[in-house]
Structure formats: structure tokens, C-alpha cells
Tab-separated table of C-alpha atoms in Angstrom:
chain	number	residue	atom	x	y	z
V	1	UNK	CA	106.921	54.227	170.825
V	2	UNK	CA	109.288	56.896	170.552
V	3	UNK	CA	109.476	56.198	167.090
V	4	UNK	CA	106.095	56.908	166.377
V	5	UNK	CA	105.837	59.467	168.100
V	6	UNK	CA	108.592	61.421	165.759
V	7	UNK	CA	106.548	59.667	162.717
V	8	UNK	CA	103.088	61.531	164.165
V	9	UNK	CA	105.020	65.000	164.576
V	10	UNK	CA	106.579	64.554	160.983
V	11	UNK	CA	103.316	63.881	159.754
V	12	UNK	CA	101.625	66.533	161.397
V	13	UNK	CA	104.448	69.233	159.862
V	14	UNK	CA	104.164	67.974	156.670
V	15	UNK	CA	100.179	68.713	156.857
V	16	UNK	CA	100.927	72.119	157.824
V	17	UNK	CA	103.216	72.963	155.191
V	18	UNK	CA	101.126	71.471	152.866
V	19	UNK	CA	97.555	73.527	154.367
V	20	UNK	CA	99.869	76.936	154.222
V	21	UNK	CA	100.861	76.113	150.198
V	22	UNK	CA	97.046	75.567	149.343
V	23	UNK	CA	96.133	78.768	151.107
V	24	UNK	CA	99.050	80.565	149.337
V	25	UNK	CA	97.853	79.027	145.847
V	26	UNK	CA	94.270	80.025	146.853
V	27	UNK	CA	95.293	83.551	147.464
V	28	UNK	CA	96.769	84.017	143.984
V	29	UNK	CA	100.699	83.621	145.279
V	30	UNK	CA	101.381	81.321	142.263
V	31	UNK	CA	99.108	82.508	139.771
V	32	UNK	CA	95.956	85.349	139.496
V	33	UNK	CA	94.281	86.082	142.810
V	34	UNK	CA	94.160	89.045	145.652
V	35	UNK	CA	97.700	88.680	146.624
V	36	UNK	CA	99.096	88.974	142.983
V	37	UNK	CA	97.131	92.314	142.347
V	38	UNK	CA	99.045	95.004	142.853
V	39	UNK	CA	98.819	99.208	142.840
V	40	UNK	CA	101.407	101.545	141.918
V	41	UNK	CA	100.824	105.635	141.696
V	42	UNK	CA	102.856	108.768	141.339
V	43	UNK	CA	103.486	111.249	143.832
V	44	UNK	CA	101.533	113.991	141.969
V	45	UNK	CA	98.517	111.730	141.821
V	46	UNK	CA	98.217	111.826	137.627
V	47	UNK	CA	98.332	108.353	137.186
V	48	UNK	CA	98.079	104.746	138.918
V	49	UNK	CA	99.452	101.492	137.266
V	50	UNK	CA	97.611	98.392	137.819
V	51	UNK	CA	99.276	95.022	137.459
V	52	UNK	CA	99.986	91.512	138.594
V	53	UNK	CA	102.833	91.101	140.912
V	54	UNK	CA	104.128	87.114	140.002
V	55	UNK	CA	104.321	86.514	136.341
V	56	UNK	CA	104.764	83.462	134.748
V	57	UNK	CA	106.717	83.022	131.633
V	58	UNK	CA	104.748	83.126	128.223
V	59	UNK	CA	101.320	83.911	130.702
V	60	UNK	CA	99.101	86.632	129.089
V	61	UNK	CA	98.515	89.557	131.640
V	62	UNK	CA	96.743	93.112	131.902
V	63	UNK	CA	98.730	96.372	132.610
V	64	UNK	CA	96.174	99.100	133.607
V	65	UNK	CA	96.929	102.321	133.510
V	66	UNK	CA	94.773	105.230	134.757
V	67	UNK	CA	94.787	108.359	133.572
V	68	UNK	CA	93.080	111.567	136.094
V	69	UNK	CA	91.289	114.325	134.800
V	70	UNK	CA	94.792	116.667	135.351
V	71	UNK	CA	96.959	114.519	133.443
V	72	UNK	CA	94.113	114.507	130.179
V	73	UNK	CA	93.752	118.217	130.061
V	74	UNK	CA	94.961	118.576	127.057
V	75	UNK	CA	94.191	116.872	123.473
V	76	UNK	CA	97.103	114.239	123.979
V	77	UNK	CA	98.773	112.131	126.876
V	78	UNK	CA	102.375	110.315	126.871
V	79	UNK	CA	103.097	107.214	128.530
V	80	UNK	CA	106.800	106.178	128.252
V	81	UNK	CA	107.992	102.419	129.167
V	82	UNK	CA	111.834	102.726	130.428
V	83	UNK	CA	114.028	99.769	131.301
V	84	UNK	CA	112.968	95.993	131.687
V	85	UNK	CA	109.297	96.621	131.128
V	86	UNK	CA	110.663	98.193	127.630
V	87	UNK	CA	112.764	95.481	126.766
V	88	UNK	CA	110.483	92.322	128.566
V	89	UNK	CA	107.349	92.804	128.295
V	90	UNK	CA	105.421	91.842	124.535
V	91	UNK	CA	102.389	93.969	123.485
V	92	UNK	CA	100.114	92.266	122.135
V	93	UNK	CA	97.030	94.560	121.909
V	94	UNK	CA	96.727	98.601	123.539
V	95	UNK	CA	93.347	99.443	124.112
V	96	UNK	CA	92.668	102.828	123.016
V	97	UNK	CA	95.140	101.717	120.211
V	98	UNK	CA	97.969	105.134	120.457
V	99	UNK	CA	97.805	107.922	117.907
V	100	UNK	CA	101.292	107.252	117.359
V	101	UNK	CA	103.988	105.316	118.930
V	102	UNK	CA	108.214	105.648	118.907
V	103	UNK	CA	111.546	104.915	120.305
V	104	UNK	CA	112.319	107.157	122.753
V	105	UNK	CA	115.859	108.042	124.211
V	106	UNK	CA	115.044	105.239	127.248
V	107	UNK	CA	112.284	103.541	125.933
V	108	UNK	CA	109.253	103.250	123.930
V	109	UNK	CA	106.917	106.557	123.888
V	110	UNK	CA	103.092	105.887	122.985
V	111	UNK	CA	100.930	109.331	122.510
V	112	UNK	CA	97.082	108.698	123.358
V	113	UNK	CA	94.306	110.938	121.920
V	114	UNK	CA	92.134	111.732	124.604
V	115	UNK	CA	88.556	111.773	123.341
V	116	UNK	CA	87.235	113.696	126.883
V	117	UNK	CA	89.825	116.207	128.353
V	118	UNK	CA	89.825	116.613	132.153
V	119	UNK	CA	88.174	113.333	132.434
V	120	UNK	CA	89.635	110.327	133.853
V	121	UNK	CA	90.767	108.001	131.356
V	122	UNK	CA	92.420	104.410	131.192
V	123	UNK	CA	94.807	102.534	128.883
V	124	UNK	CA	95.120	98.821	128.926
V	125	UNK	CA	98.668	97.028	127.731
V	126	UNK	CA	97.527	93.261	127.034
């Protein structure tokens, strides 16, 4: 009986484990869901990154970034990638495509016309 008894509780583990890894896949913890959505923001409150915290090799994803009305005050706005994102990460579409786009000394530059200054505006990096 003792046996069984160890057999019931090793059973009953195992369904626990396996309950807490379907509620993790259900929350997005392996793939796209609430917990993979995350929020980023400067200090000066200009902009806020959207973007999906697990990534999966070769996945297609969505970086959003918005833009407030202070940082699209004037007729053009800069967004530099630096480091890993620069050298990881493959563009495949910008939408608004930039006015014009370059190395920079850590990175990649892109320059954005902005159609309505001192309005909000967002770029998305597919």
C-alpha cells in the first residue's frame, strides 16, 4: 500500500506541473498572449516602445513605437536602433516607410516625416 500511495502523490505532482504549463502557454509565456506583451518608455515621456517579451527564432513580430505630440514638433523625428536590436533584429516592412534611413556611429538612424506636428504619432517595425 505504501507503494501506491507514493504512485498517487507522483501522479498527483505530475498533474500539477502539467495544469501550471497549460496556464503558462495560455497566458502567452511560450508564444503571443498578455504575459509576452510588454511596455517600455523614456523618462521624459517622448516615446513608449511596444513589443513582445519571448521571441522565437525566425517568428514574425511587431515593434511599436509611439511618438507624443513633444517629440513631433517639428517637421522630422529620429529613431536610432543601438546594439543587439541593430544587429538581430530583420526589418521587413516600417510603416510610415522613413524619409531616409543610415548607419549611424552605434546603429542604424531612420528619419520619419511627420505629416501632423505636435500630434501623437506611431511607427511600426514588422
Amino acid at each position: 500500500m505504501a507503494f501506491q500511495r507514493r504512485t498517487w502523490m507522483a501522479e498527483r505532482v505530475c498533474w500539477i506541473i502539467m495544469g501550471a504549463l497549460l496556464a503558462a502557454a495560455l497566458g502567452g509565456l511560450f508564444a503571443v498572449g498578455p504575459l509576452s506583451k510588454a511596455k517600455a518608455a523614456d523618462g521624459g515621456g517622448l516615446l513608449e516602445v511596444e513589443y513582445e517579451r519571448f521571441q522565437r527564432n525566425l517568428a514574425p513580430s511587431i515593434l511599436r513605437i509611439s511618438l507624443s505630440p513633444a517629440a513631433t514638433s517639428g517637421r522630422t523625428a529620429a529613431i536610432r536602433m543601438t546594439g543587439g536590436m541593430a544587429a538581430d533584429m530583420k526589418v521587413e516592412k516600417i510603416v510610415p516607410e522613413p524619409a531616409e534611413s543610415g548607419v549611424a556611429q552605434d546603429g542604424i538612424e531612420f528619419v520619419f516625416q511627420i505629416a501632423d506636428p505636435g500630434k501623437p504619432a506611431t511607427v511600426r517595425f514588422y
